[in-house]
Coordinates of C-alpha atoms and ligand atoms in Angstrom, one line a residue:
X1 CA 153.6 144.5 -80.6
X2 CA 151.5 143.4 -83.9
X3 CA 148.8 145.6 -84.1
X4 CA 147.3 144.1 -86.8
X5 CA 147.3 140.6 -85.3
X6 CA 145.8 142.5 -82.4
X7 CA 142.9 143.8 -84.6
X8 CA 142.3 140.3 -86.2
X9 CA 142.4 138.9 -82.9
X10 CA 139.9 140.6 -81.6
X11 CA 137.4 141.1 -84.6
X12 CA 137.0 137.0 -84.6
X13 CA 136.6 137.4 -80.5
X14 CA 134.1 139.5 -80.8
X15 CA 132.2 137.6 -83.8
X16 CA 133.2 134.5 -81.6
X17 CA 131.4 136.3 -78.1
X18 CA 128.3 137.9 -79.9
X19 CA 127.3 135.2 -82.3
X20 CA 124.3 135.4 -83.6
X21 CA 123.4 138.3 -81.2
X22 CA 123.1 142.1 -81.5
X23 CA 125.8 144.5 -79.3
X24 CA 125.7 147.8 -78.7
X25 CA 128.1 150.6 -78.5
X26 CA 128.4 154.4 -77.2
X27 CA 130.9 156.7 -79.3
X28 CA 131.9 159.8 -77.0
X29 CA 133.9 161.0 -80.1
X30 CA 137.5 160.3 -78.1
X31 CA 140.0 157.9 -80.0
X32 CA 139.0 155.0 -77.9
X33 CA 135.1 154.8 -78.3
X34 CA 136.1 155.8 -82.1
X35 CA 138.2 152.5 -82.2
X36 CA 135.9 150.5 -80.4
X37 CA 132.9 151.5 -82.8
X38 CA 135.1 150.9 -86.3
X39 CA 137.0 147.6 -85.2
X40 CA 133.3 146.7 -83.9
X41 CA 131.7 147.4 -87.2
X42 CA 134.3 145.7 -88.8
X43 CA 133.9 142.6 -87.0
X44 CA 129.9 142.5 -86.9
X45 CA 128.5 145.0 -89.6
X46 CA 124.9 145.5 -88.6
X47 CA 125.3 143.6 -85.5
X48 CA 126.2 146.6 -83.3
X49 CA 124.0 149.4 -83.4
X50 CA 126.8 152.5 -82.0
X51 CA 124.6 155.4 -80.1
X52 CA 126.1 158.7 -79.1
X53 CA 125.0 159.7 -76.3
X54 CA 124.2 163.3 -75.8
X55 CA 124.2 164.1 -72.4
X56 CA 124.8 167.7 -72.6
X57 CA 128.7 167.5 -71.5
X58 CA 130.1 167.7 -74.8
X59 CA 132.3 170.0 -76.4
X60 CA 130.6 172.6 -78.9
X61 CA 129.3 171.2 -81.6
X62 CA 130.1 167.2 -81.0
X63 CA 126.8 165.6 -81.9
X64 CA 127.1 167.1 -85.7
X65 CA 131.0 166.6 -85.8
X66 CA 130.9 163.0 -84.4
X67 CA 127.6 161.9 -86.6
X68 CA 129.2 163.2 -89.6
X69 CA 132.9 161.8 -89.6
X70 CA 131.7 158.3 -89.0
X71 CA 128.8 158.9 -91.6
X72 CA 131.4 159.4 -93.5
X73 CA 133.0 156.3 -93.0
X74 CA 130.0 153.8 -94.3
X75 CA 129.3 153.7 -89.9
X76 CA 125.8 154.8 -88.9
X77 CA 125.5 156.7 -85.7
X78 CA 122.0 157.1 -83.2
X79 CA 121.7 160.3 -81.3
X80 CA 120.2 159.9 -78.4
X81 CA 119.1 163.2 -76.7
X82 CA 120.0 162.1 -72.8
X83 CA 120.4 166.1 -71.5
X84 CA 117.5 166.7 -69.4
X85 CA 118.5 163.0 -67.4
X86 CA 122.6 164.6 -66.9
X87 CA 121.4 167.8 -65.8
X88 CA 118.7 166.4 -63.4
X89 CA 120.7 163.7 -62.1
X90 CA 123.5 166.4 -61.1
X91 CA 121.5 169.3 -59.9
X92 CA 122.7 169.9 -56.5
X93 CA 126.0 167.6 -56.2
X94 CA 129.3 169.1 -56.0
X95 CA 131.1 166.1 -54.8
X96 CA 133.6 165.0 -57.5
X97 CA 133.2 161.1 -57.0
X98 CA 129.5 161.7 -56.2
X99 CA 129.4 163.0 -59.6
X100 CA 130.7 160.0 -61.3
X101 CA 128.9 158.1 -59.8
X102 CA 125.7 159.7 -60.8
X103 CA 126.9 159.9 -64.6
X104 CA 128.1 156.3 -64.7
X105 CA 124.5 155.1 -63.4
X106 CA 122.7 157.6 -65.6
X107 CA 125.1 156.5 -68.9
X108 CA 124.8 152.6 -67.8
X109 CA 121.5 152.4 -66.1
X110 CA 119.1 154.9 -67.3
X111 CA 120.3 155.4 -70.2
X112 CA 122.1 152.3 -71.7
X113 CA 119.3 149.6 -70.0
X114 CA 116.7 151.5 -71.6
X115 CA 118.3 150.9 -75.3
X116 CA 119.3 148.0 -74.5
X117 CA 115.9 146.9 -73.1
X118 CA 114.5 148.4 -76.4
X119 CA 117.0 146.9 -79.0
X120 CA 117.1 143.6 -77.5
X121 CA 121.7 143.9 -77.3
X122 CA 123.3 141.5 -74.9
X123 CA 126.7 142.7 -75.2
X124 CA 128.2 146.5 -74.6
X125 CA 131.0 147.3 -76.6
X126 CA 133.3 149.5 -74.3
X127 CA 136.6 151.3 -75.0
X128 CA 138.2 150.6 -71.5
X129 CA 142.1 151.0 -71.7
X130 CA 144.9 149.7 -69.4
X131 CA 145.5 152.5 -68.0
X132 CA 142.0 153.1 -66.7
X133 CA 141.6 149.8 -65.1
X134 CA 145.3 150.5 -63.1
X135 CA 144.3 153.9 -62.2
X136 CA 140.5 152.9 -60.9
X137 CA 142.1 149.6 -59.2
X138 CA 144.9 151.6 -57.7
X139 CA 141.8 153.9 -56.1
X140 CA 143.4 157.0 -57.9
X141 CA 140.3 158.0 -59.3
X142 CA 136.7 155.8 -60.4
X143 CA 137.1 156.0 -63.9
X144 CA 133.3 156.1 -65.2
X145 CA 133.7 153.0 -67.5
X146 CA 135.4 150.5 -64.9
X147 CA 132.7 148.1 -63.8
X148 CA 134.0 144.6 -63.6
X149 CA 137.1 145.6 -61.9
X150 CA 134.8 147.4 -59.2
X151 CA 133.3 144.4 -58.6
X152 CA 129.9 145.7 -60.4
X153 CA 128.5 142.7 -62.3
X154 CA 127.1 144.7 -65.1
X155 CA 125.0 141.2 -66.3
X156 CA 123.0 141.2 -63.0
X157 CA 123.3 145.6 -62.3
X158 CA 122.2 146.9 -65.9
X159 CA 120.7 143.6 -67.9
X160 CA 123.5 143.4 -70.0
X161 CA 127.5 141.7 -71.0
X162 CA 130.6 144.4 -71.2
X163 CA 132.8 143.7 -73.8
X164 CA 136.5 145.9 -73.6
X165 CA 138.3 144.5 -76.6
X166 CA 141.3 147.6 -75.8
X167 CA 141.6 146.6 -72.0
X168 CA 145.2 145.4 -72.8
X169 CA 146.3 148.7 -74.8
X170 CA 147.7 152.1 -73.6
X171 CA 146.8 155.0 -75.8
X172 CA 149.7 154.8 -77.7
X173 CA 148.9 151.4 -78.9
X174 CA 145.3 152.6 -79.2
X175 CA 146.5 155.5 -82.0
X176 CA 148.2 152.5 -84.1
X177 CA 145.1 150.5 -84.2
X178 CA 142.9 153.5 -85.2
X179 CA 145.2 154.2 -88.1
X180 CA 145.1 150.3 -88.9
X181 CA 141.4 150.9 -89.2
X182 CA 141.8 153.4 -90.9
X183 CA 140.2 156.4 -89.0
X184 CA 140.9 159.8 -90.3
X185 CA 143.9 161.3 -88.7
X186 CA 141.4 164.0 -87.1
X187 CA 140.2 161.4 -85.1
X188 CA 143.2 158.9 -84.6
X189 CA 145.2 162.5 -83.3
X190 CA 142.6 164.1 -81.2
X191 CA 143.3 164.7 -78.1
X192 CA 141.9 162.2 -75.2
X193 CA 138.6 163.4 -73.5
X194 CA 137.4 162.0 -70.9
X195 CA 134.1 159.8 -70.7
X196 CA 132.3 161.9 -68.2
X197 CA 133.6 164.9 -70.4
X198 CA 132.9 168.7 -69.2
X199 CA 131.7 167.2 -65.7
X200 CA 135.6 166.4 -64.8
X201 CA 136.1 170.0 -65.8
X202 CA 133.8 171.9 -63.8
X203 CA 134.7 171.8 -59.6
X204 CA 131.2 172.2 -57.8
X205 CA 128.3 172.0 -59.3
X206 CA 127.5 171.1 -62.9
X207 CA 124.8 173.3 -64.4
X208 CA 123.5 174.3 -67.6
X209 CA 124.8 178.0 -67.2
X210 CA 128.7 176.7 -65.8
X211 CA 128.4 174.4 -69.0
X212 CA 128.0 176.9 -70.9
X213 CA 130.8 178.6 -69.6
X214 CA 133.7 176.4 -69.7
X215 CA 132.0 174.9 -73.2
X216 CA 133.1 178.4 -74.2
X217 CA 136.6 178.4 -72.3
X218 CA 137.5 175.0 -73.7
X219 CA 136.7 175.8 -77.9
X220 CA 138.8 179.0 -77.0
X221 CA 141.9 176.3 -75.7
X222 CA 141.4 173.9 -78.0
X223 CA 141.3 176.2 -80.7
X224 CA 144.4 178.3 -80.0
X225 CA 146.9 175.0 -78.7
X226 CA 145.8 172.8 -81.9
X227 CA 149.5 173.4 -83.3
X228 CA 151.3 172.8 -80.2
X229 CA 151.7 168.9 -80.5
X230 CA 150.6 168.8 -76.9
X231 CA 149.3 165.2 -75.6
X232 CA 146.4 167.5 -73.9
X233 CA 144.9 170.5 -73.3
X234 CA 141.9 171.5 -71.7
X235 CA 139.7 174.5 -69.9
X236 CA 138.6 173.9 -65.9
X237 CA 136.1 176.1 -64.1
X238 CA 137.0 176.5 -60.1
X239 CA 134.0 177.0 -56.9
X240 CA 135.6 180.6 -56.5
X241 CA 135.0 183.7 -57.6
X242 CA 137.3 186.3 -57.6
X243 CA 137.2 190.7 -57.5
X244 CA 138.1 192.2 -60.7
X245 CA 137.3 195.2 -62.8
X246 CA 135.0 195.5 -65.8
X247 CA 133.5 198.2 -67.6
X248 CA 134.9 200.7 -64.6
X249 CA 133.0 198.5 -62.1
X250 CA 133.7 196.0 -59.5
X251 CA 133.0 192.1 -60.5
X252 CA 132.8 189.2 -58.1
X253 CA 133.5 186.9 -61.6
X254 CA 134.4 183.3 -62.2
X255 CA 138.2 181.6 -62.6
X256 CA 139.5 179.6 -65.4
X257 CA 141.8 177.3 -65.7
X258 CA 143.9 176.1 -68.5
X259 CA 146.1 173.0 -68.3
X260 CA 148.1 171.7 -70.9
X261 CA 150.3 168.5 -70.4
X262 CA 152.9 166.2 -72.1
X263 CA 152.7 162.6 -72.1
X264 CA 152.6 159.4 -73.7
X265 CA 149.9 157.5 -71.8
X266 CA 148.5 160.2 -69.4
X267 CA 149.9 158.2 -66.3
X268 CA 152.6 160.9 -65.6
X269 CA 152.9 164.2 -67.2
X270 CA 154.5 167.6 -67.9
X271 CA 153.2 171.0 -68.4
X272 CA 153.8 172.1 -71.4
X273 CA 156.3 175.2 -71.5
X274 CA 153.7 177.6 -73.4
X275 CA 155.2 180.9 -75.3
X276 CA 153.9 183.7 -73.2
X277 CA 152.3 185.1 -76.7
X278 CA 150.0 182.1 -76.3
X279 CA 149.2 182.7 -72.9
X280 CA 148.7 186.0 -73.5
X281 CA 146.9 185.3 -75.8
X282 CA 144.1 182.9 -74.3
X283 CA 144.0 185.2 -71.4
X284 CA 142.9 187.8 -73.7
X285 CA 140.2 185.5 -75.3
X286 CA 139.1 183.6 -71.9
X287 CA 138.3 186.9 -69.8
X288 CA 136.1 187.9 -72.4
X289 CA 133.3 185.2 -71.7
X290 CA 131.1 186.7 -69.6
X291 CA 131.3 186.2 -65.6
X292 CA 134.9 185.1 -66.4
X293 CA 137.5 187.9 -64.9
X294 CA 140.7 185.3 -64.2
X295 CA 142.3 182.9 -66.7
X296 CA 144.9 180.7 -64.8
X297 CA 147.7 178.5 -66.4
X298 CA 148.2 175.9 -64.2
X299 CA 152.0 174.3 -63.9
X300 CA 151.4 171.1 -62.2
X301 CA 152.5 168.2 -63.3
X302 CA 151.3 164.5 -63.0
X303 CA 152.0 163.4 -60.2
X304 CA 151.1 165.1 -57.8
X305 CA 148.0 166.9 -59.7
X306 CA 146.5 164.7 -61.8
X307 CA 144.8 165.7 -65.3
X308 CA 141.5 166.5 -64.9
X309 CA 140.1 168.1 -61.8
X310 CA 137.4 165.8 -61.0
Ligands
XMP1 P1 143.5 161.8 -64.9 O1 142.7 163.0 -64.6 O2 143.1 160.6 -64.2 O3 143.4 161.5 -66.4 O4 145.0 162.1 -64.7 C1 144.2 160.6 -67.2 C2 143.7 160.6 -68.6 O5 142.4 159.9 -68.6 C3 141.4 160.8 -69.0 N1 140.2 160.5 -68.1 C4 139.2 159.7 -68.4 N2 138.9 159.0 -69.6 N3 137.0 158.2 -68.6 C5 137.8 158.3 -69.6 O6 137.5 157.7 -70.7 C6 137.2 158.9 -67.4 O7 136.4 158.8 -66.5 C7 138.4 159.7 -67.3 N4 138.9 160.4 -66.4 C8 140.1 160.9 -66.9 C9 142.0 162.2 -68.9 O8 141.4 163.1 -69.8 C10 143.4 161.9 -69.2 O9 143.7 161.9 -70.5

């Protein structure tokens, strides 16, 4: 494929849909939002206002990191403090589609319509991929950003037009148009994250102190598998609890998770065959956050599991 005719392709589309008009876009920080928000920029300048979204799901530290790599890059970023709407909206539900659900209408709805409302944007730039439409079509899984395909008419739902310029791209093809555009090879390799972020890492409910938590497990992962080459690596926290020791004493504590996979477009995948030092390792470094008394290493691939747990 010619990714750069790609890119030119759909910088005029986008000049061609959007006009005169202003568009809006949300940067999660993940390679596809990234490319959305810098082939956007490139093809209407200071016709798309990009918010990020904070919604209190991120990894440690993403506000700062994201505002200041595209900052960097001549692209101005809004932070827009959304916490106190995620946390509300999923006190109390433990149900892992009921959990989408709530943080694609509190993303789109709440969030979005009330920028958009304010800013006056008709169009929302969104870094849909292929692979997310098959998945959410196939009824794998309702991947947060899928609208159109779920037959949600996101004119007549949220006030505004969804624009998915990568819809025809798998992440591989994404990664070549990022470096096209010139993104920072911090970005263009990171790994994928999903939209609805820590959420589809925590089974049961999400709350600010199990945030917390696997917030802490997941620097820990990232941190210690950043050489591996992996596609993917990530920290889950499970509904159980389990009886371990600490300090002499008995502890009903909490169980994490660590997955890492190998793949070239996430739709199947290997675990990676990790050197027991490393395990050892982040073992070690896990069952030291408090309340946490198990670190698992889980060896499933995809299919049957699939990445994330929720
Ligand atoms: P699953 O868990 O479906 O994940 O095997 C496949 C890939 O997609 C990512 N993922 C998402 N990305 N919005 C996204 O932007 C989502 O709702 C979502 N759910 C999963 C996941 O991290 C993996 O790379």
């Amino acid at each position: 494929m010619d990714y750069q005719k790609f890119l030119d392709d759909q910088a005029a589309e986008l000049r061609r849909t959007v006009g005169g008009g202003l568009a809006i876009n949300a940067l999660s920080g993940g390679v596809d939002s990234s490319v959305v928000t810098a082939l956007g920029h490139r093809a209407l300048g200071g016709q798309l206002k990009t918010i990020f979204v904070d919604n209190d799901l991120m990894r440690e530290g993403e506000p700062a990191y994201v505002h200041r790599i595209f900052s960097d890059m001549g692209i101005p970023i809004e932070v827009i403090d959304a916490r106190r709407e995620f946390l509300a909206t999923l006190a109390g539900k433990t149900d892992p589609e009921e959990k989408r659900c709530a943080i694609t209408e509190t993303f789109y709805k709440t969030v979005f319509g009330r920028v958009v409302r304010e800013s006056g944007a008709r169009f929302l730039l969104h870094g849909t991929i292929l692979t997310d439409i098959e998945e959410t079509v196939a009824g794998i899984k309702r991947q947060h950003n899928i609208l159109a395909q779920l037959g949600i008419d996101p004119q007549q739902a949220y006030g505004y037009q969804v624009l998915e310029p990568l819809k025809t791209l798998r992440k591989d093809g994404v990664r070549e148009v990022a470096r096209l555009l010139g993104l920072p090879t911090e970005i263009t390799r990171r790994i994928p994250f999903p939209g609805p972020a820590l959420a589809t890492r925590i089974v049961g409910e999400v709350t600010p102190e199990r945030l917390a938590t696997v917030r802490a497990a997941t620097a820990i992962v990232e941190e210690e598998l950043a050489d591996t080459g992996a596609f993917q690596y990530l920290a889950v926290l499970l509904n159980d609890r389990a009886t371990g020791i600490r300090d002499g004493k008995r502890e009903f504590g909490q169980i994490i998770v660590v997955r890492s996979i190998e793949s070239s477009d996430a739709r199947t995948a290997a675990v990676t065959e990790l050197p027991w030092a490393t395990l050892h390792r982040l073992s070690e470094r896990i069952t030291r956050i408090p309340g946490i008394n198990r670190c698992l290493y889980d060896l499933t691939p995809k299919p049957p599991a699939t990445v994330e747990y929720v």
